[in-house]
Amino acid sequence: QVQLVESGGGLVQPGGSLRLSCAASGSIISMYAMGWYRQAPGKQRELVAAISSGGSTNYADFVKGRFTISRDNAKNTVYLQMNSLKPEDTAVYYCNPSLGLSYPAFGSWGQGTQVTVSS
């Protein structure tokens, strides 16, 4: 069973930055597309950014120009660099694999990592 462990969240002021990490067991990160998702209180989980096995990326409009997704296959880790954070970015962030950039996530959801943007 694939395990995904998200980390790197925390409390940050508006305009600040955080770097999230998603560590996976096995070689799933090099085999599949990987996505970062988020869920704010009272809202549905939504896709934030995704990266294909070949390195192509896709971003939600609300993070374009601010967030960058990347992967390190040797470390079985996917990253999400978040800059210019806004209070509306506050959410629990999760990672999950998919068959491609246009496909839904198919893995089990981990614990996620809490990101809180507040002054």
CSV table of N, CA, C and O in Angstrom, one decimal:
chain,number,residue,atom,x,y,z
A,1,GLN,N,0.8,-1.2,0.0
A,1,GLN,CA,0.0,0.0,0.0
A,1,GLN,C,0.9,1.2,0.0
A,1,GLN,O,1.8,1.3,0.8
A,2,VAL,N,0.6,2.2,-0.9
A,2,VAL,CA,1.4,3.4,-1.0
A,2,VAL,C,1.0,4.3,0.2
A,2,VAL,O,-0.1,4.5,0.6
A,3,GLN,N,2.1,4.9,0.8
A,3,GLN,CA,1.9,5.8,1.8
A,3,GLN,C,2.4,7.2,1.4
A,3,GLN,O,3.5,7.3,0.8
A,4,LEU,N,1.6,8.2,1.7
A,4,LEU,CA,2.0,9.6,1.3
A,4,LEU,C,2.0,10.4,2.6
A,4,LEU,O,1.1,10.4,3.4
A,5,VAL,N,3.1,11.1,2.8
A,5,VAL,CA,3.2,11.9,4.1
A,5,VAL,C,3.6,13.3,3.7
A,5,VAL,O,4.6,13.6,3.1
A,6,GLU,N,2.6,14.2,4.0
A,6,GLU,CA,2.8,15.6,3.7
A,6,GLU,C,3.4,16.3,4.9
A,6,GLU,O,3.1,16.0,6.1
A,7,SER,N,4.2,17.3,4.6
A,7,SER,CA,4.8,18.1,5.7
A,7,SER,C,5.2,19.5,5.2
A,7,SER,O,5.1,19.7,4.0
A,8,GLY,N,5.6,20.3,6.1
A,8,GLY,CA,6.0,21.7,5.8
A,8,GLY,C,5.0,22.8,6.0
A,8,GLY,O,5.4,24.0,5.8
A,9,GLY,N,3.8,22.4,6.4
A,9,GLY,CA,2.9,23.5,6.7
A,9,GLY,C,3.2,24.3,8.0
A,9,GLY,O,4.1,23.9,8.7
A,10,GLY,N,2.4,25.3,8.2
A,10,GLY,CA,2.6,26.1,9.4
A,10,GLY,C,1.8,27.4,9.3
A,10,GLY,O,1.0,27.6,8.5
A,11,LEU,N,2.1,28.3,10.3
A,11,LEU,CA,1.5,29.6,10.3
A,11,LEU,C,2.5,30.6,9.7
A,11,LEU,O,3.6,30.7,10.0
A,12,VAL,N,1.9,31.3,8.8
A,12,VAL,CA,2.7,32.3,8.1
A,12,VAL,C,1.9,33.6,7.8
A,12,VAL,O,0.7,33.5,7.7
A,13,GLN,N,2.6,34.7,7.8
A,13,GLN,CA,1.9,36.0,7.6
A,13,GLN,C,1.5,36.2,6.1
A,13,GLN,O,2.2,35.6,5.2
A,14,PRO,N,0.5,36.9,5.8
A,14,PRO,CA,0.2,37.2,4.4
A,14,PRO,C,1.5,37.8,3.7
A,14,PRO,O,2.2,38.6,4.2
A,15,GLY,N,1.7,37.3,2.5
A,15,GLY,CA,2.9,37.6,1.7
A,15,GLY,C,4.1,36.7,1.9
A,15,GLY,O,5.1,36.8,1.2
A,16,GLY,N,3.9,35.9,2.9
A,16,GLY,CA,5.0,35.0,3.2
A,16,GLY,C,5.1,33.7,2.3
A,16,GLY,O,4.3,33.6,1.4
A,17,SER,N,6.0,32.9,2.6
A,17,SER,CA,6.3,31.7,1.8
A,17,SER,C,6.4,30.4,2.7
A,17,SER,O,6.8,30.5,3.8
A,18,LEU,N,6.0,29.3,2.1
A,18,LEU,CA,6.2,28.0,2.7
A,18,LEU,C,6.5,27.0,1.6
A,18,LEU,O,6.1,27.2,0.4
A,19,ARG,N,7.2,26.0,1.9
A,19,ARG,CA,7.5,24.9,1.0
A,19,ARG,C,7.0,23.6,1.6
A,19,ARG,O,7.5,23.1,2.6
A,20,LEU,N,6.0,23.0,0.9
A,20,LEU,CA,5.4,21.7,1.3
A,20,LEU,C,6.2,20.6,0.7
A,20,LEU,O,6.6,20.7,-0.5
A,21,SER,N,6.2,19.5,1.4
A,21,SER,CA,6.8,18.3,0.8
A,21,SER,C,5.9,17.1,1.0
A,21,SER,O,5.1,17.0,1.9
A,22,CYS,N,5.9,16.2,0.0
A,22,CYS,CA,5.1,15.0,0.0
A,22,CYS,C,6.0,13.8,-0.3
A,22,CYS,O,6.6,13.7,-1.4
A,23,ALA,N,6.3,13.0,0.7
A,23,ALA,CA,7.1,11.9,0.6
A,23,ALA,C,6.3,10.6,0.4
A,23,ALA,O,5.3,10.4,1.1
A,24,ALA,N,6.7,9.8,-0.5
A,24,ALA,CA,5.9,8.6,-0.9
A,24,ALA,C,6.8,7.4,-0.7
A,24,ALA,O,8.0,7.4,-0.8
A,25,SER,N,6.1,6.3,-0.3
A,25,SER,CA,6.8,5.0,-0.2
A,25,SER,C,6.9,4.4,-1.6
A,25,SER,O,6.0,4.7,-2.4
A,26,GLY,N,7.9,3.7,-1.9
A,26,GLY,CA,8.1,3.1,-3.2
A,26,GLY,C,8.4,4.2,-4.3
A,26,GLY,O,8.8,5.3,-4.0
A,27,SER,N,8.2,3.8,-5.5
A,27,SER,CA,8.5,4.7,-6.6
A,27,SER,C,7.3,5.3,-7.3
A,27,SER,O,7.4,5.7,-8.5
A,28,ILE,N,6.2,5.5,-6.6
A,28,ILE,CA,5.0,6.0,-7.2
A,28,ILE,C,5.2,7.4,-7.8
A,28,ILE,O,4.6,7.7,-8.8
A,29,ILE,N,6.0,8.2,-7.2
A,29,ILE,CA,6.1,9.5,-7.6
A,29,ILE,C,6.7,9.6,-9.0
A,29,ILE,O,6.4,10.5,-9.8
A,30,SER,N,7.6,8.7,-9.3
A,30,SER,CA,8.2,8.7,-10.7
A,30,SER,C,7.3,8.0,-11.7
A,30,SER,O,7.5,8.2,-12.9
A,31,MET,N,6.3,7.2,-11.2
A,31,MET,CA,5.5,6.5,-12.1
A,31,MET,C,4.2,7.2,-12.6
A,31,MET,O,3.7,7.0,-13.7
A,32,TYR,N,3.7,8.1,-11.7
A,32,TYR,CA,2.4,8.7,-12.0
A,32,TYR,C,2.5,10.3,-11.9
A,32,TYR,O,3.5,10.8,-11.4
A,33,ALA,N,1.5,10.9,-12.4
A,33,ALA,CA,1.3,12.3,-12.1
A,33,ALA,C,1.1,12.5,-10.6
A,33,ALA,O,0.5,11.6,-10.0
A,34,MET,N,1.5,13.6,-10.1
A,34,MET,CA,1.2,13.9,-8.7
A,34,MET,C,0.6,15.2,-8.5
A,34,MET,O,0.9,16.2,-9.2
A,35,GLY,N,-0.4,15.3,-7.7
A,35,GLY,CA,-1.1,16.6,-7.5
A,35,GLY,C,-1.1,17.0,-6.0
A,35,GLY,O,-1.0,16.2,-5.1
A,36,TRP,N,-1.1,18.3,-5.8
A,36,TRP,CA,-1.4,18.9,-4.5
A,36,TRP,C,-2.8,19.4,-4.5
A,36,TRP,O,-3.3,20.1,-5.4
A,37,TYR,N,-3.5,19.1,-3.4
A,37,TYR,CA,-4.9,19.5,-3.2
A,37,TYR,C,-5.0,20.2,-1.9
A,37,TYR,O,-4.1,20.1,-1.1
A,38,ARG,N,-6.1,20.9,-1.8
A,38,ARG,CA,-6.3,21.6,-0.5
A,38,ARG,C,-7.8,21.6,-0.1
A,38,ARG,O,-8.7,21.5,-1.0
A,39,GLN,N,-8.1,21.6,1.2
A,39,GLN,CA,-9.4,21.6,1.7
A,39,GLN,C,-9.5,22.6,2.8
A,39,GLN,O,-8.9,22.4,3.8
A,40,ALA,N,-10.3,23.7,2.6
A,40,ALA,CA,-10.5,24.7,3.6
A,40,ALA,C,-11.8,24.3,4.4
A,40,ALA,O,-12.6,23.5,3.9
A,41,PRO,N,-11.9,24.7,5.6
A,41,PRO,CA,-13.1,24.4,6.4
A,41,PRO,C,-14.4,24.7,5.7
A,41,PRO,O,-14.6,25.8,5.2
A,42,GLY,N,-15.3,23.7,5.7
A,42,GLY,CA,-16.6,24.0,5.0
A,42,GLY,C,-16.6,24.0,3.5
A,42,GLY,O,-17.6,24.2,2.9
A,43,LYS,N,-15.4,23.7,2.9
A,43,LYS,CA,-15.3,23.7,1.5
A,43,LYS,C,-14.9,22.3,1.0
A,43,LYS,O,-14.3,21.5,1.7
A,44,GLN,N,-15.1,22.1,-0.3
A,44,GLN,CA,-14.7,20.8,-0.9
A,44,GLN,C,-13.2,20.8,-1.2
A,44,GLN,O,-12.6,21.9,-1.4
A,45,ARG,N,-12.6,19.7,-1.3
A,45,ARG,CA,-11.2,19.6,-1.6
A,45,ARG,C,-11.1,20.0,-3.1
A,45,ARG,O,-11.9,19.6,-3.9
A,46,GLU,N,-10.0,20.7,-3.4
A,46,GLU,CA,-9.8,21.2,-4.7
A,46,GLU,C,-8.3,21.0,-5.1
A,46,GLU,O,-7.4,21.0,-4.3
A,47,LEU,N,-8.1,20.9,-6.4
A,47,LEU,CA,-6.8,20.7,-7.0
A,47,LEU,C,-6.1,22.1,-7.0
A,47,LEU,O,-6.6,23.1,-7.4
A,48,VAL,N,-4.9,22.0,-6.5
A,48,VAL,CA,-4.0,23.3,-6.5
A,48,VAL,C,-3.0,23.2,-7.6
A,48,VAL,O,-2.9,24.2,-8.4
A,49,ALA,N,-2.3,22.1,-7.8
A,49,ALA,CA,-1.3,22.0,-8.8
A,49,ALA,C,-1.0,20.6,-9.1
A,49,ALA,O,-1.2,19.7,-8.2
A,50,ALA,N,-0.5,20.2,-10.3
A,50,ALA,CA,-0.2,18.9,-10.6
A,50,ALA,C,1.0,18.9,-11.5
A,50,ALA,O,1.3,19.8,-12.2
A,51,ILE,N,1.7,17.7,-11.4
A,51,ILE,CA,2.9,17.6,-12.3
A,51,ILE,C,2.9,16.2,-12.8
A,51,ILE,O,2.6,15.2,-12.1
A,52,SER,N,3.1,16.0,-14.1
A,52,SER,CA,3.0,14.7,-14.8
A,52,SER,C,4.4,14.0,-14.6
A,52,SER,O,5.3,14.6,-14.1
A,53,SER,N,4.4,12.7,-14.9
A,53,SER,CA,5.6,12.0,-14.8
A,53,SER,C,6.7,12.5,-15.7
A,53,SER,O,7.9,12.4,-15.4
A,54,GLY,N,6.3,13.2,-16.8
A,54,GLY,CA,7.3,13.8,-17.7
A,54,GLY,C,7.7,15.2,-17.3
A,54,GLY,O,8.6,15.8,-17.9
A,55,GLY,N,7.0,15.8,-16.3
A,55,GLY,CA,7.4,17.1,-15.8
A,55,GLY,C,6.5,18.2,-16.2
A,55,GLY,O,6.7,19.4,-15.8
A,56,SER,N,5.5,17.9,-17.0
A,56,SER,CA,4.5,19.0,-17.3
A,56,SER,C,3.7,19.4,-16.1
A,56,SER,O,3.5,18.5,-15.2
A,57,THR,N,3.3,20.6,-16.0
A,57,THR,CA,2.6,21.1,-14.8
A,57,THR,C,1.3,21.7,-15.2
A,57,THR,O,1.0,22.2,-16.3
A,58,ASN,N,0.4,21.8,-14.2
A,58,ASN,CA,-0.9,22.4,-14.3
A,58,ASN,C,-1.2,23.1,-13.0
A,58,ASN,O,-1.0,22.5,-11.9
A,59,TYR,N,-1.7,24.3,-13.1
A,59,TYR,CA,-2.0,25.0,-11.8
A,59,TYR,C,-3.5,25.6,-11.9
A,59,TYR,O,-4.0,26.0,-12.9
A,60,ALA,N,-4.1,25.6,-10.7
A,60,ALA,CA,-5.3,26.3,-10.6
A,60,ALA,C,-5.1,27.8,-10.8
A,60,ALA,O,-4.1,28.3,-10.4
A,61,ASP,N,-6.1,28.4,-11.3
A,61,ASP,CA,-6.0,29.9,-11.6
A,61,ASP,C,-5.6,30.7,-10.4
A,61,ASP,O,-4.9,31.6,-10.5
A,62,PHE,N,-6.2,30.2,-9.2
A,62,PHE,CA,-6.0,31.0,-8.0
A,62,PHE,C,-4.6,31.0,-7.4
A,62,PHE,O,-4.3,31.6,-6.5
A,63,VAL,N,-3.7,30.1,-8.0
A,63,VAL,CA,-2.3,30.0,-7.5
A,63,VAL,C,-1.3,30.3,-8.6
A,63,VAL,O,-0.1,30.3,-8.3
A,64,LYS,N,-1.7,30.5,-9.8
A,64,LYS,CA,-0.8,30.7,-10.9
A,64,LYS,C,0.1,31.9,-10.6
A,64,LYS,O,-0.4,33.0,-10.2
A,65,GLY,N,1.4,31.8,-10.8
A,65,GLY,CA,2.3,32.8,-10.6
A,65,GLY,C,2.8,32.9,-9.2
A,65,GLY,O,3.7,33.7,-8.9
A,66,ARG,N,2.1,32.2,-8.3
A,66,ARG,CA,2.5,32.2,-6.8
A,66,ARG,C,3.1,30.9,-6.4
A,66,ARG,O,4.0,30.9,-5.5
A,67,PHE,N,2.5,29.8,-6.8
A,67,PHE,CA,2.9,28.5,-6.4
A,67,PHE,C,3.7,27.7,-7.5
A,67,PHE,O,3.4,27.9,-8.7
A,68,THR,N,4.6,26.9,-7.1
A,68,THR,CA,5.4,26.1,-8.1
A,68,THR,C,5.5,24.6,-7.5
A,68,THR,O,5.9,24.4,-6.4
A,69,ILE,N,5.1,23.7,-8.4
A,69,ILE,CA,5.2,22.3,-8.1
A,69,ILE,C,6.4,21.7,-8.7
A,69,ILE,O,6.8,22.1,-9.8
A,70,SER,N,7.1,20.8,-8.0
A,70,SER,CA,8.3,20.2,-8.6
A,70,SER,C,8.4,18.8,-8.0
A,70,SER,O,7.7,18.4,-7.0
A,71,ARG,N,9.2,18.0,-8.5
A,71,ARG,CA,9.4,16.6,-8.0
A,71,ARG,C,10.9,16.2,-8.0
A,71,ARG,O,11.6,16.7,-8.8
A,72,ASP,N,11.2,15.3,-7.1
A,72,ASP,CA,12.5,14.8,-7.1
A,72,ASP,C,12.3,13.3,-7.0
A,72,ASP,O,12.1,12.7,-6.0
A,73,ASN,N,12.4,12.6,-8.2
A,73,ASN,CA,12.2,11.2,-8.3
A,73,ASN,C,13.1,10.4,-7.4
A,73,ASN,O,12.8,9.3,-6.9
A,74,ALA,N,14.4,10.8,-7.3
A,74,ALA,CA,15.4,10.1,-6.6
A,74,ALA,C,15.0,10.1,-5.1
A,74,ALA,O,15.4,9.1,-4.4
A,75,LYS,N,14.4,11.1,-4.6
A,75,LYS,CA,14.0,11.2,-3.2
A,75,LYS,C,12.5,10.8,-3.0
A,75,LYS,O,12.0,10.8,-1.9
A,76,ASN,N,11.8,10.4,-4.1
A,76,ASN,CA,10.4,10.0,-4.0
A,76,ASN,C,9.6,11.1,-3.3
A,76,ASN,O,8.8,10.9,-2.4
A,77,THR,N,9.9,12.3,-3.7
A,77,THR,CA,9.2,13.5,-3.0
A,77,THR,C,8.7,14.5,-4.1
A,77,THR,O,9.4,14.8,-5.1
A,78,VAL,N,7.6,15.1,-3.8
A,78,VAL,CA,7.0,16.1,-4.6
A,78,VAL,C,6.9,17.4,-3.7
A,78,VAL,O,6.6,17.3,-2.5
A,79,TYR,N,7.2,18.5,-4.2
A,79,TYR,CA,7.2,19.8,-3.5
A,79,TYR,C,6.2,20.7,-4.0
A,79,TYR,O,5.8,20.7,-5.1
A,80,LEU,N,5.8,21.6,-3.1
A,80,LEU,CA,4.9,22.8,-3.5
A,80,LEU,C,5.5,24.0,-2.8
A,80,LEU,O,5.4,24.2,-1.6
A,81,GLN,N,6.1,24.8,-3.7
A,81,GLN,CA,6.7,26.1,-3.2
A,81,GLN,C,5.5,27.1,-3.3
A,81,GLN,O,5.0,27.4,-4.4
A,82,MET,N,5.2,27.7,-2.1
A,82,MET,CA,4.1,28.7,-2.1
A,82,MET,C,4.6,30.0,-1.7
A,82,MET,O,5.2,30.2,-0.6
A,83,ASN,N,4.5,31.0,-2.6
A,83,ASN,CA,4.9,32.3,-2.3
A,83,ASN,C,3.7,33.3,-2.3
A,83,ASN,O,2.7,32.9,-2.8
A,84,SER,N,3.9,34.5,-1.8
A,84,SER,CA,2.9,35.5,-1.8
A,84,SER,C,1.6,34.9,-1.2
A,84,SER,O,0.5,35.1,-1.8
A,85,LEU,N,1.7,34.3,-0.1
A,85,LEU,CA,0.5,33.6,0.5
A,85,LEU,C,-0.5,34.6,0.9
A,85,LEU,O,-0.2,35.7,1.4
A,86,LYS,N,-1.8,34.2,0.7
A,86,LYS,CA,-2.9,35.0,1.1
A,86,LYS,C,-3.7,34.3,2.2
A,86,LYS,O,-3.7,33.0,2.3
A,87,PRO,N,-4.5,35.0,2.9
A,87,PRO,CA,-5.4,34.4,3.9
A,87,PRO,C,-6.3,33.3,3.3
A,87,PRO,O,-6.5,32.3,4.0
A,88,GLU,N,-6.7,33.5,2.1
A,88,GLU,CA,-7.6,32.5,1.5
A,88,GLU,C,-6.9,31.2,1.1
A,88,GLU,O,-7.5,30.2,0.6
A,89,ASP,N,-5.6,31.2,1.2
A,89,ASP,CA,-4.8,30.0,1.0
A,89,ASP,C,-4.8,29.0,2.2
A,89,ASP,O,-4.3,27.9,2.2
A,90,THR,N,-5.4,29.5,3.3
A,90,THR,CA,-5.5,28.7,4.5
A,90,THR,C,-6.3,27.5,4.3
A,90,THR,O,-7.5,27.5,3.8
A,91,ALA,N,-5.7,26.3,4.5
A,91,ALA,CA,-6.4,25.0,4.3
A,91,ALA,C,-5.4,23.9,4.7
A,91,ALA,O,-4.3,24.1,5.0
A,92,VAL,N,-6.0,22.7,4.7
A,92,VAL,CA,-5.1,21.5,4.8
A,92,VAL,C,-4.7,21.1,3.4
A,92,VAL,O,-5.6,20.9,2.5
A,93,TYR,N,-3.5,20.9,3.2
A,93,TYR,CA,-2.9,20.5,1.9
A,93,TYR,C,-2.6,19.0,1.9
A,93,TYR,O,-1.9,18.5,2.8
A,94,TYR,N,-2.9,18.4,0.8
A,94,TYR,CA,-2.7,17.0,0.6
A,94,TYR,C,-2.0,16.7,-0.8
A,94,TYR,O,-2.2,17.5,-1.7
A,95,CYS,N,-1.4,15.6,-0.9
A,95,CYS,CA,-0.9,15.2,-2.2
A,95,CYS,C,-1.5,13.8,-2.5
A,95,CYS,O,-1.9,13.1,-1.6
A,96,ASN,N,-1.5,13.5,-3.8
A,96,ASN,CA,-2.1,12.3,-4.3
A,96,ASN,C,-1.7,12.0,-5.7
A,96,ASN,O,-1.6,13.0,-6.5
A,97,PRO,N,-1.6,10.8,-6.1
A,97,PRO,CA,-1.2,10.5,-7.4
A,97,PRO,C,-2.4,10.4,-8.4
A,97,PRO,O,-3.6,10.3,-7.9
A,98,SER,N,-2.2,10.5,-9.6
A,98,SER,CA,-3.3,10.4,-10.6
A,98,SER,C,-2.6,9.8,-11.9
A,98,SER,O,-1.4,9.8,-12.0
A,99,LEU,N,-3.5,9.4,-12.8
A,99,LEU,CA,-2.9,8.8,-14.1
A,99,LEU,C,-2.4,9.8,-15.0
A,99,LEU,O,-1.7,9.5,-16.0
A,100,GLY,N,-2.8,11.0,-14.8
A,100,GLY,CA,-2.4,12.1,-15.7
A,100,GLY,C,-2.9,13.4,-15.2
A,100,GLY,O,-3.7,13.5,-14.2
A,101,LEU,N,-2.5,14.5,-15.8
A,101,LEU,CA,-2.9,15.8,-15.3
A,101,LEU,C,-4.4,16.0,-15.4
A,101,LEU,O,-4.9,16.8,-14.6
A,102,SER,N,-5.1,15.4,-16.2
A,102,SER,CA,-6.5,15.6,-16.4
A,102,SER,C,-7.3,14.5,-15.7
A,102,SER,O,-8.5,14.4,-15.8
A,103,TYR,N,-6.7,13.6,-14.9
A,103,TYR,CA,-7.3,12.5,-14.3
A,103,TYR,C,-7.5,12.8,-12.8
A,103,TYR,O,-6.7,13.5,-12.2
A,104,PRO,N,-8.5,12.2,-12.2
A,104,PRO,CA,-8.7,12.4,-10.7
A,104,PRO,C,-7.7,11.7,-9.9
A,104,PRO,O,-7.1,10.7,-10.4
A,105,ALA,N,-7.5,12.1,-8.7
A,105,ALA,CA,-6.6,11.4,-7.8
A,105,ALA,C,-7.2,10.0,-7.5
A,105,ALA,O,-8.4,9.8,-7.5
A,106,PHE,N,-6.3,9.0,-7.3
A,106,PHE,CA,-6.8,7.6,-7.1
A,106,PHE,C,-6.2,7.0,-5.8
A,106,PHE,O,-6.6,5.9,-5.4
A,107,GLY,N,-5.4,7.7,-5.1
A,107,GLY,CA,-4.8,7.2,-3.9
A,107,GLY,C,-5.6,7.5,-2.6
A,107,GLY,O,-6.6,8.2,-2.7
A,108,SER,N,-5.2,6.9,-1.5
A,108,SER,CA,-5.8,7.2,-0.3
A,108,SER,C,-5.3,8.5,0.2
A,108,SER,O,-4.2,8.9,0.0
A,109,TRP,N,-6.2,9.2,0.9
A,109,TRP,CA,-5.8,10.6,1.4
A,109,TRP,C,-5.0,10.4,2.7
A,109,TRP,O,-5.4,9.7,3.6
A,110,GLY,N,-3.9,11.1,2.8
A,110,GLY,CA,-3.1,11.1,4.0
A,110,GLY,C,-3.6,12.1,5.1
A,110,GLY,O,-4.8,12.6,4.9
A,111,GLN,N,-2.8,12.4,6.0
A,111,GLN,CA,-3.2,13.4,7.1
A,111,GLN,C,-3.2,14.8,6.6
A,111,GLN,O,-3.9,15.7,7.1
A,112,GLY,N,-2.4,15.1,5.6
A,112,GLY,CA,-2.3,16.4,5.1
A,112,GLY,C,-1.4,17.3,6.0
A,112,GLY,O,-0.9,16.8,7.1
A,113,THR,N,-1.2,18.5,5.6
A,113,THR,CA,-0.4,19.4,6.4
A,113,THR,C,-1.2,20.8,6.4
A,113,THR,O,-1.6,21.3,5.3
A,114,GLN,N,-1.3,21.3,7.6
A,114,GLN,CA,-2.1,22.5,7.8
A,114,GLN,C,-1.3,23.8,7.4
A,114,GLN,O,-0.2,24.0,7.9
A,115,VAL,N,-1.9,24.6,6.5
A,115,VAL,CA,-1.3,25.9,6.2
A,115,VAL,C,-2.3,27.0,6.7
A,115,VAL,O,-3.4,27.0,6.3
A,116,THR,N,-1.8,27.9,7.5
A,116,THR,CA,-2.6,29.0,8.0
A,116,THR,C,-1.9,30.3,7.7
A,116,THR,O,-0.7,30.5,8.1
A,117,VAL,N,-2.6,31.1,7.0
A,117,VAL,CA,-2.0,32.4,6.6
A,117,VAL,C,-2.8,33.5,7.3
A,117,VAL,O,-4.0,33.7,7.1
A,118,SER,N,-2.1,34.1,8.2
A,118,SER,CA,-2.8,35.1,9.1
A,118,SER,C,-1.8,36.0,9.7
A,118,SER,O,-0.7,35.7,10.0
A,119,SER,N,-2.3,37.3,9.9
A,119,SER,CA,-1.4,38.2,10.6
A,119,SER,C,-1.7,38.3,12.1
A,119,SER,O,-1.0,39.0,12.8
